[in-house]
Coordinates of C-alpha atoms and ligand atoms in Angstrom, one line a residue:
M1 CA 79.0 89.2 66.6
A2 CA 77.3 85.9 65.6
E3 CA 79.1 84.0 62.9
L4 CA 77.3 83.7 59.5
Y5 CA 76.8 80.2 58.1
H6 CA 76.0 79.4 54.4
N7 CA 73.9 76.8 52.6
L8 CA 75.2 74.3 50.1
I9 CA 73.5 74.4 46.7
N10 CA 75.1 72.8 43.6
G11 CA 78.6 72.6 45.2
E12 CA 78.6 76.2 46.3
M13 CA 78.1 77.9 49.7
I14 CA 75.4 80.5 49.3
E15 CA 73.5 83.1 51.3
T16 CA 70.1 84.7 50.8
G17 CA 70.6 88.1 52.4
E18 CA 68.0 87.1 55.1
W19 CA 69.2 85.4 58.2
L20 CA 67.8 83.3 61.1
D21 CA 69.3 83.4 64.5
V22 CA 70.5 80.3 66.2
V23 CA 70.7 80.3 70.0
N24 CA 72.9 78.4 72.5
P25 CA 70.4 76.8 74.8
A26 CA 72.9 76.9 77.7
T27 CA 73.2 80.7 77.6
E28 CA 70.3 81.9 75.3
E29 CA 72.9 83.9 73.3
V30 CA 72.7 84.1 69.6
I31 CA 75.8 82.1 68.3
G32 CA 75.1 82.0 64.6
K33 CA 73.0 83.1 61.7
V34 CA 71.8 80.9 58.9
P35 CA 70.2 81.7 55.5
A36 CA 66.4 81.9 55.5
C37 CA 65.6 80.1 52.3
G38 CA 62.3 80.1 50.5
K39 CA 60.8 78.7 47.3
D40 CA 63.5 80.2 45.0
E41 CA 66.4 78.6 46.8
L42 CA 64.5 75.4 47.2
D43 CA 63.8 75.4 43.4
R44 CA 67.6 76.0 42.8
A45 CA 68.6 73.1 45.1
V46 CA 66.1 70.7 43.6
A47 CA 67.1 71.6 40.1
A48 CA 70.8 71.0 41.0
A49 CA 69.8 67.7 42.6
R50 CA 67.8 66.7 39.5
A51 CA 70.7 67.5 37.2
A52 CA 73.2 65.7 39.3
F53 CA 70.9 62.6 39.5
K54 CA 71.4 62.0 35.8
T55 CA 75.1 61.1 36.3
W56 CA 75.2 60.1 40.0
S57 CA 72.5 57.4 39.5
K58 CA 74.7 55.9 36.7
T59 CA 78.0 56.2 38.7
P60 CA 79.3 52.8 39.7
I61 CA 78.3 51.9 43.2
E62 CA 81.9 51.4 44.2
E63 CA 82.6 55.0 43.5
R64 CA 79.5 56.1 45.4
R65 CA 80.7 54.0 48.4
Q66 CA 84.1 55.7 48.3
T67 CA 82.5 59.1 48.2
I68 CA 80.4 58.4 51.3
Q69 CA 83.5 57.0 53.1
G70 CA 85.4 60.1 52.1
I71 CA 82.7 62.2 53.8
A72 CA 82.8 60.0 56.9
K73 CA 86.6 60.6 57.0
I74 CA 86.1 64.3 56.8
I75 CA 83.7 64.1 59.8
Q76 CA 86.3 62.1 61.7
D77 CA 89.2 64.4 60.8
N78 CA 87.2 67.4 62.0
H79 CA 85.4 65.8 64.9
E80 CA 86.7 68.1 67.6
E81 CA 85.6 71.3 65.9
L82 CA 82.3 69.7 65.0
Y83 CA 81.4 68.3 68.4
R84 CA 82.2 71.6 70.2
L85 CA 80.0 73.5 67.7
L86 CA 77.3 70.8 68.2
T87 CA 77.3 71.3 72.0
S88 CA 77.0 75.0 71.6
E89 CA 73.9 74.8 69.5
Q90 CA 72.2 71.6 70.8
G91 CA 73.2 71.7 74.4
K92 CA 74.4 68.1 74.9
P93 CA 77.6 67.6 76.9
H94 CA 80.9 67.4 75.0
E95 CA 81.3 63.7 75.5
Q96 CA 77.8 63.0 74.1
A97 CA 78.3 65.4 71.3
K98 CA 81.6 63.7 70.4
G99 CA 79.6 60.4 70.5
E100 CA 77.1 61.8 68.0
I101 CA 79.8 63.1 65.6
M102 CA 81.9 59.9 65.7
G103 CA 78.7 57.8 65.5
A104 CA 77.5 59.7 62.4
A105 CA 80.9 59.0 60.7
Y106 CA 80.8 55.3 61.7
M107 CA 77.2 54.8 60.7
A108 CA 77.7 56.5 57.3
A109 CA 80.9 54.5 56.5
S110 CA 79.2 51.3 57.6
Q111 CA 76.1 51.9 55.6
A112 CA 78.2 52.5 52.6
T113 CA 79.2 48.8 52.7
L114 CA 75.6 47.7 52.2
A115 CA 74.5 46.3 48.8
L116 CA 71.2 45.9 47.0
D117 CA 71.8 42.9 44.9
D118 CA 69.5 41.8 42.1
V119 CA 67.2 39.0 43.0
I120 CA 66.3 36.2 40.5
N121 CA 62.6 35.4 40.8
E122 CA 62.5 32.7 38.2
D123 CA 65.1 31.0 36.0
S124 CA 63.1 28.3 34.2
D125 CA 63.1 26.9 30.7
A126 CA 60.4 29.5 30.0
R127 CA 61.8 32.7 31.4
L128 CA 64.3 34.6 33.4
S129 CA 62.7 37.1 35.9
R130 CA 65.0 39.4 37.8
T131 CA 64.3 42.2 40.3
R132 CA 66.6 45.1 40.4
R133 CA 66.5 48.2 42.6
V134 CA 66.5 51.6 40.9
P135 CA 67.0 54.9 42.8
V136 CA 63.8 56.9 43.3
G137 CA 65.4 60.2 42.2
V138 CA 65.6 63.4 44.2
V139 CA 65.1 62.9 48.0
G140 CA 64.0 65.6 50.4
G141 CA 65.4 65.0 53.9
I142 CA 64.0 66.7 56.9
V143 CA 65.8 66.5 60.3
P144 CA 64.9 67.3 63.9
W145 CA 67.0 69.1 66.6
N146 CA 67.9 66.3 69.0
F147 CA 70.6 64.6 66.8
P148 CA 71.2 67.0 64.0
V149 CA 74.3 65.5 62.5
M150 CA 73.5 61.9 63.1
M151 CA 70.1 62.3 61.5
A152 CA 71.5 64.3 58.6
M153 CA 74.0 61.5 57.7
Q154 CA 71.4 58.9 58.4
K155 CA 69.6 60.3 55.3
I156 CA 72.5 61.5 53.2
A157 CA 74.5 58.3 53.2
P158 CA 71.8 55.8 52.1
A159 CA 70.4 58.3 49.6
M160 CA 73.9 58.6 48.0
L161 CA 74.6 54.9 48.1
S162 CA 71.3 54.1 46.4
G163 CA 72.1 56.5 43.5
C164 CA 69.7 59.3 44.7
T165 CA 70.6 62.9 45.2
I166 CA 69.3 64.9 48.2
V167 CA 68.1 68.3 49.4
L168 CA 68.4 68.2 53.2
K169 CA 66.8 70.6 55.6
P170 CA 68.2 70.8 59.2
S171 CA 66.0 72.0 62.0
P172 CA 66.0 75.8 62.3
F173 CA 67.1 75.2 66.0
T174 CA 70.2 73.3 65.2
P175 CA 71.6 73.9 61.7
L176 CA 75.1 75.1 62.5
T177 CA 77.1 71.9 62.7
T178 CA 75.4 70.5 59.6
L179 CA 76.3 73.7 57.7
R180 CA 79.9 73.6 58.9
L181 CA 80.0 70.0 57.7
A182 CA 78.5 71.1 54.4
E183 CA 81.3 73.5 53.9
L184 CA 83.9 70.9 54.8
M185 CA 82.5 68.3 52.5
K186 CA 81.3 70.5 49.6
D187 CA 84.0 69.2 47.2
A188 CA 83.8 65.5 48.4
A189 CA 80.8 64.7 46.1
P190 CA 79.9 66.0 42.7
P191 CA 78.0 69.3 42.7
G192 CA 74.2 68.9 43.3
V193 CA 74.5 65.4 44.8
V194 CA 74.1 66.8 48.4
N195 CA 72.4 70.2 48.9
I196 CA 71.7 71.6 52.4
I197 CA 69.3 74.5 52.9
T198 CA 67.9 76.2 56.0
G199 CA 64.8 78.1 56.7
E200 CA 61.9 78.4 59.1
D201 CA 59.4 75.6 59.6
T202 CA 57.6 77.0 56.5
L203 CA 60.3 75.6 54.3
G204 CA 59.4 72.0 55.3
P205 CA 55.9 72.0 53.6
L206 CA 57.5 73.5 50.4
I207 CA 59.9 70.5 50.3
T208 CA 57.1 68.0 51.1
S209 CA 54.9 69.3 48.2
H210 CA 57.7 70.1 45.7
P211 CA 56.7 68.4 42.4
D212 CA 60.3 67.5 41.5
I213 CA 61.1 65.7 44.7
N214 CA 60.4 62.0 44.6
K215 CA 60.7 60.9 48.2
I216 CA 60.7 62.4 51.7
T217 CA 62.7 60.9 54.5
F218 CA 61.6 62.6 57.7
T219 CA 62.6 62.3 61.4
G220 CA 60.6 64.4 63.8
S221 CA 57.4 64.5 65.8
T222 CA 54.3 62.4 65.0
A223 CA 52.2 65.6 64.6
T224 CA 54.6 66.9 61.8
G225 CA 54.8 63.4 60.3
K226 CA 51.0 63.5 59.7
K227 CA 51.4 66.8 57.9
I228 CA 54.2 65.4 55.8
M229 CA 52.1 62.4 54.8
E230 CA 49.3 64.8 53.8
G231 CA 51.7 67.0 51.7
A232 CA 53.3 64.0 50.1
S233 CA 50.0 62.5 49.1
K234 CA 49.4 65.1 46.3
D235 CA 51.8 63.3 44.0
L236 CA 52.2 60.1 45.9
K237 CA 55.8 60.7 47.0
R238 CA 57.5 57.8 48.7
I239 CA 57.9 58.6 52.4
T240 CA 59.8 57.3 55.4
L241 CA 58.6 58.6 58.7
E242 CA 60.7 58.2 61.9
L243 CA 58.5 59.7 64.6
G244 CA 58.0 60.0 68.3
G245 CA 58.0 57.3 70.9
N246 CA 57.0 56.6 74.5
D247 CA 59.2 53.7 75.1
A248 CA 58.8 51.3 78.1
S249 CA 61.6 49.6 79.9
I250 CA 60.5 46.6 81.9
V251 CA 62.7 45.5 84.8
L252 CA 62.0 41.9 86.0
P253 CA 62.6 40.8 89.6
D254 CA 65.7 38.9 88.8
A255 CA 67.5 42.0 87.4
N256 CA 70.8 42.9 89.2
V257 CA 69.8 46.2 90.9
E258 CA 73.4 47.4 91.3
K259 CA 74.1 46.9 87.6
V260 CA 71.0 48.2 86.1
A261 CA 70.4 51.4 88.2
E262 CA 73.0 53.5 86.3
Q263 CA 72.2 52.0 82.9
L264 CA 68.5 52.7 83.5
F265 CA 69.3 56.3 84.5
W266 CA 71.2 57.0 81.2
S267 CA 68.6 55.2 79.1
S268 CA 66.3 58.1 80.2
F269 CA 68.7 61.0 80.7
S270 CA 71.2 60.9 77.9
N271 CA 70.8 64.0 75.7
A272 CA 68.6 65.4 78.5
G273 CA 66.0 62.8 77.6
Q274 CA 65.6 64.2 74.1
I275 CA 65.9 60.9 72.3
C276 CA 63.1 59.3 70.3
V277 CA 64.1 55.9 71.9
A278 CA 64.8 57.2 75.4
A279 CA 63.2 55.1 78.1
K280 CA 60.2 57.2 78.9
R281 CA 58.3 54.8 81.1
I282 CA 60.2 52.5 83.5
Y283 CA 58.2 49.5 84.9
I284 CA 59.9 47.9 87.9
H285 CA 58.7 44.6 89.4
E286 CA 57.2 45.2 92.9
D287 CA 59.7 42.8 94.5
I288 CA 62.6 45.1 93.7
Y289 CA 60.8 48.5 93.2
D290 CA 61.9 50.1 96.5
E291 CA 65.5 49.0 96.3
L292 CA 66.0 49.9 92.6
S293 CA 64.1 53.2 92.7
Q294 CA 66.4 54.3 95.6
A295 CA 69.5 53.1 93.8
I296 CA 68.4 55.1 90.7
A297 CA 67.7 58.2 92.9
T298 CA 71.0 57.9 94.7
Y299 CA 72.9 57.7 91.3
A300 CA 70.8 60.6 89.9
R301 CA 71.9 62.9 92.7
T302 CA 75.6 62.4 91.6
V303 CA 74.9 63.8 88.1
T304 CA 75.4 67.5 87.3
V305 CA 73.0 69.5 85.2
G306 CA 74.6 72.4 83.4
D307 CA 76.3 73.9 80.3
G308 CA 77.5 71.0 78.1
S309 CA 80.7 72.8 77.3
Q310 CA 81.8 72.6 81.0
Q311 CA 83.7 69.6 82.3
G312 CA 81.7 67.4 84.7
T313 CA 78.2 68.2 83.1
G314 CA 76.2 65.0 82.7
V315 CA 72.9 66.5 81.6
G316 CA 72.7 69.6 79.5
P317 CA 69.8 72.1 78.9
I318 CA 66.7 71.4 76.9
Q319 CA 67.4 72.4 73.3
N320 CA 64.8 75.1 72.9
K321 CA 62.4 77.3 74.7
K322 CA 59.3 75.7 73.3
Q323 CA 60.4 72.2 74.4
F324 CA 61.5 73.6 77.8
D325 CA 58.0 75.1 78.3
R326 CA 56.4 71.8 77.4
V327 CA 58.6 69.8 79.9
C328 CA 57.9 72.4 82.6
E329 CA 54.2 72.0 81.9
L330 CA 54.3 68.3 82.4
I331 CA 56.2 68.7 85.7
E332 CA 53.6 71.3 86.9
D333 CA 50.8 68.9 85.9
A334 CA 52.4 66.2 88.0
K335 CA 52.7 68.6 91.0
D336 CA 49.1 69.8 90.6
N337 CA 47.9 66.2 90.7
G338 CA 50.0 65.4 93.8
Y339 CA 52.2 62.8 92.3
K340 CA 55.3 62.0 94.4
F341 CA 58.8 63.1 93.3
L342 CA 61.8 61.0 94.2
V343 CA 64.3 63.5 92.7
G344 CA 64.0 67.0 91.3
G345 CA 60.8 68.7 90.1
D346 CA 61.7 72.3 90.9
V347 CA 62.7 74.3 87.8
D348 CA 64.6 77.5 88.7
P349 CA 63.3 80.2 86.4
S350 CA 66.1 82.7 87.3
G351 CA 69.2 82.9 85.2
S352 CA 69.7 82.1 81.5
G353 CA 69.6 78.7 79.8
Y354 CA 66.8 76.1 79.4
Y355 CA 67.7 74.0 82.4
V356 CA 65.3 71.4 83.9
P357 CA 66.6 69.5 86.9
I358 CA 66.8 65.7 86.8
T359 CA 63.3 64.7 87.7
I360 CA 62.2 61.2 88.8
L361 CA 58.6 60.4 89.8
D362 CA 57.6 57.7 92.2
N363 CA 54.9 55.4 90.8
P364 CA 52.5 58.0 89.2
P365 CA 49.3 56.5 87.7
E366 CA 49.2 55.1 84.2
D367 CA 47.0 58.0 82.9
A368 CA 49.3 60.7 84.3
R369 CA 50.2 63.0 81.5
I370 CA 53.9 62.6 82.4
V371 CA 53.5 58.8 81.7
A372 CA 51.0 58.8 78.8
E373 CA 52.7 61.5 76.8
E374 CA 56.2 61.7 75.2
Q375 CA 58.1 63.9 77.7
F376 CA 61.3 64.5 75.6
G377 CA 63.1 65.9 78.6
P378 CA 65.0 64.9 81.7
V379 CA 62.0 63.2 83.4
M380 CA 61.7 59.6 84.4
P381 CA 58.5 58.1 85.8
L382 CA 59.1 54.8 87.7
M383 CA 56.1 52.5 88.0
K384 CA 55.4 49.3 89.9
F385 CA 54.1 46.1 88.3
S386 CA 53.2 42.6 89.5
T387 CA 52.9 40.2 86.5
D388 CA 54.4 39.8 83.0
E389 CA 50.9 39.9 81.4
E390 CA 50.0 43.1 83.2
V391 CA 53.3 44.9 82.3
I392 CA 53.1 43.8 78.6
A393 CA 49.6 45.2 78.4
R394 CA 50.7 48.5 80.1
A395 CA 53.7 48.8 77.8
N396 CA 51.6 48.3 74.7
N397 CA 48.9 50.7 75.9
S398 CA 50.4 53.6 73.8
E399 CA 49.7 55.1 70.4
Y400 CA 53.5 54.9 69.9
G401 CA 55.6 51.8 69.1
L402 CA 59.2 52.8 68.6
A403 CA 61.4 50.8 71.0
G404 CA 61.6 49.3 74.5
A405 CA 63.7 47.2 76.7
V406 CA 63.6 44.3 79.1
W407 CA 66.1 43.9 82.0
T408 CA 66.5 40.4 83.4
G409 CA 68.9 37.6 84.4
D410 CA 66.8 35.2 82.3
T411 CA 67.3 36.3 78.7
D412 CA 64.8 33.6 77.4
R413 CA 62.1 35.2 79.5
G414 CA 63.3 38.6 78.3
V415 CA 62.9 37.5 74.6
A416 CA 59.5 36.0 75.3
I417 CA 58.3 39.4 76.6
A418 CA 60.1 41.3 73.8
E419 CA 58.2 39.3 71.2
Q420 CA 54.9 40.5 72.7
L421 CA 55.9 44.2 72.6
E422 CA 54.4 46.3 69.8
T423 CA 57.6 48.2 68.9
G424 CA 60.1 48.2 66.1
T425 CA 63.1 47.6 68.4
V426 CA 63.5 45.8 71.8
W427 CA 66.7 45.6 73.7
I428 CA 67.4 43.0 76.3
N429 CA 69.8 44.2 79.0
E430 CA 71.1 47.2 77.1
Y431 CA 69.8 50.4 75.6
L432 CA 70.1 52.8 72.7
H433 CA 72.3 50.4 70.6
L434 CA 71.5 51.0 66.9
S435 CA 73.3 49.0 64.2
P436 CA 74.0 50.3 60.7
F437 CA 73.0 46.8 59.5
A438 CA 69.7 46.4 61.3
P439 CA 66.5 48.2 60.3
F440 CA 65.3 50.9 62.7
G441 CA 61.7 52.0 62.5
G442 CA 58.5 52.3 64.4
H443 CA 55.2 50.5 64.7
K444 CA 51.8 52.3 65.1
Q445 CA 52.1 56.1 65.3
S446 CA 55.9 56.0 65.6
G447 CA 56.0 56.0 61.8
F448 CA 56.7 53.6 59.0
G449 CA 59.4 52.5 56.8
A450 CA 62.9 51.9 58.1
E451 CA 66.3 53.5 58.3
Y452 CA 69.6 51.5 58.3
G453 CA 70.2 48.0 57.1
V454 CA 69.2 46.8 53.7
E455 CA 65.5 47.5 54.5
G456 CA 66.5 51.2 55.0
L457 CA 68.4 51.3 51.8
K458 CA 65.5 49.8 49.8
E459 CA 63.4 52.8 50.9
F460 CA 65.4 55.0 48.5
T461 CA 64.6 52.7 45.5
Y462 CA 61.8 51.3 43.5
A463 CA 61.7 47.6 42.6
Q464 CA 61.9 47.0 38.9
V465 CA 61.2 43.4 37.6
I466 CA 62.6 42.5 34.2
T467 CA 61.2 39.3 32.7
V468 CA 62.8 37.7 29.6
K469 CA 60.7 35.0 27.8
K470 CA 63.2 32.5 26.6
D471 CA 63.2 31.1 23.1
A472 CA 60.2 33.4 22.2
M473 CA 61.7 34.3 18.8
A474 CA 63.1 30.8 18.0
Ligands
NAD501 P1 59.4 68.5 64.5 O1 58.4 67.6 63.9 O2 58.9 69.8 65.2 O3 60.4 69.1 63.5 C1 61.2 68.2 62.7 C2 61.6 68.8 61.4 O4 60.4 69.1 60.6 C3 62.3 70.2 61.5 O5 63.3 70.3 60.6 C4 61.2 71.2 61.2 O6 61.6 72.4 60.7 C5 60.4 70.4 60.2 N1 59.0 70.8 60.0 C6 58.2 71.4 60.9 N2 56.9 71.6 60.4 C7 56.9 71.0 59.2 C8 55.9 70.8 58.2 N3 54.7 71.2 58.3 N4 56.3 70.1 57.1 C9 57.6 69.6 56.9 N5 58.6 69.8 57.8 C10 58.3 70.5 58.9 O7 60.2 67.6 65.5 P2 61.4 68.1 66.6 O8 60.6 68.8 67.7 O9 62.4 68.8 65.8 O10 61.9 66.7 67.1 C11 61.4 66.0 68.2 C12 60.5 64.9 67.8 O11 61.3 64.1 66.9 C13 60.2 64.0 68.9 O12 58.8 63.6 68.8 C14 61.0 62.8 68.7 O13 60.5 61.6 69.3 C15 61.1 62.7 67.2 N6 62.3 61.9 66.8 C16 62.1 60.7 66.2 C17 63.2 60.0 65.9 C18 63.1 58.6 65.2 O14 64.0 58.1 64.7 N7 61.9 58.0 65.3 C19 64.5 60.5 66.1 C20 64.6 61.7 66.7 C21 63.5 62.5 67.0

């Protein structure tokens, strides 16, 4: 019997009488049921958030900080239960699930230390002009299925710190851990400050167009991001969009093959490749292409694909059937076009679970679908390049602009290349490192606005300038 999970509205765990099934992608078994909310529940959640905003926005920031840090501690204290549940609904191996849970706590607690100080624009004999940041109001947070808890806290923590209240919607594919966390933290903040409701994809547009929500913070696909922008345009809601990516990693000829092979592998295959900033196109200089591609392939053959709850699993299943079908389609397309596979490529349709084998392609053309499109699965195309100019142009030849990496023994050359990449983040000689103090966001169709850092916090506020004319009444 699947366990029933409840939603958090106005400090209480509620149900609607209608339930949605949540499936374990490793077994395809229904492991939980969550409320199917519609307009009525959304209206209740927004009303609670609106009422709570009156006092929460006036609550001293120090108190807001402590409340967020209290929630981070609840996550830490319950991390074992949470990461096991996360693996069962999302599929990622226990070690990576633990990383997400502990990372969510760390990022939230760290973000809580940020400040938005007033800025003096002018302090002359004539006037004093000051910019202060005021919270936008009620925030609608919409979260995808690849990092459900990290993304939820990435929205809850800065909303709370800025003085906003929030109505958060997890993905219908992965709501369980977030709802368990909701239950654990329901008394940590005043009622209505954080509300978490679940529903089908139809709930998202209701949030986007709700007249009493002031801002949408969204993480998900570029296609949905465009719909959010359309929905939010009706009343000019503020929006932050963290969307898809097709990130390029560039490996220069002076990179240490032994050292980078394993790191490059995990930059693509962590979370079964379902990371917005996963390395999705790997460009290797022709001088080291053969040696490095063989080293990556040799390492890949040591990694086990399987149920994330089993010890020794390195790569779990794809999170849901729709995404599984999409990744299979890209692999089939590569086969149909005769591209060469270094590793994998044969999906076994028998048995249960959405498993795709670790798949590495050997120098497919630039216009191959598996290169040009965001795969979001355990697939890694390796491509050869000759010159810096050529590889920069190829890396930038994408509608996306989320992140990228350069691997080199010469960090100055790495930085020079990084500065020419059209992306929001570039790593030199590492991957996937996000800082709570640095803005994270995309260029081009990877979205706009930022999360994390002071820039991320500002997105939950309006600027208000107060100008005082001195001696006007003298
Ligand atoms: P998705 O766009 O299908 O869904 C994301 C969320 O939006 C879900 O909660 C979904 O229920 C909701 N939704 C669906 N239709 C909606 C609508 N019309 N209006 C409002 N909400 C709606 O994305 P996904 O498949 O869950 O996630 C994968 C995508 O997310 C990938 O493209 C990935 O690159 C991207 N992503 C980006 C980042 C980032 O920070 N840039 C991080 C993680 C994932």
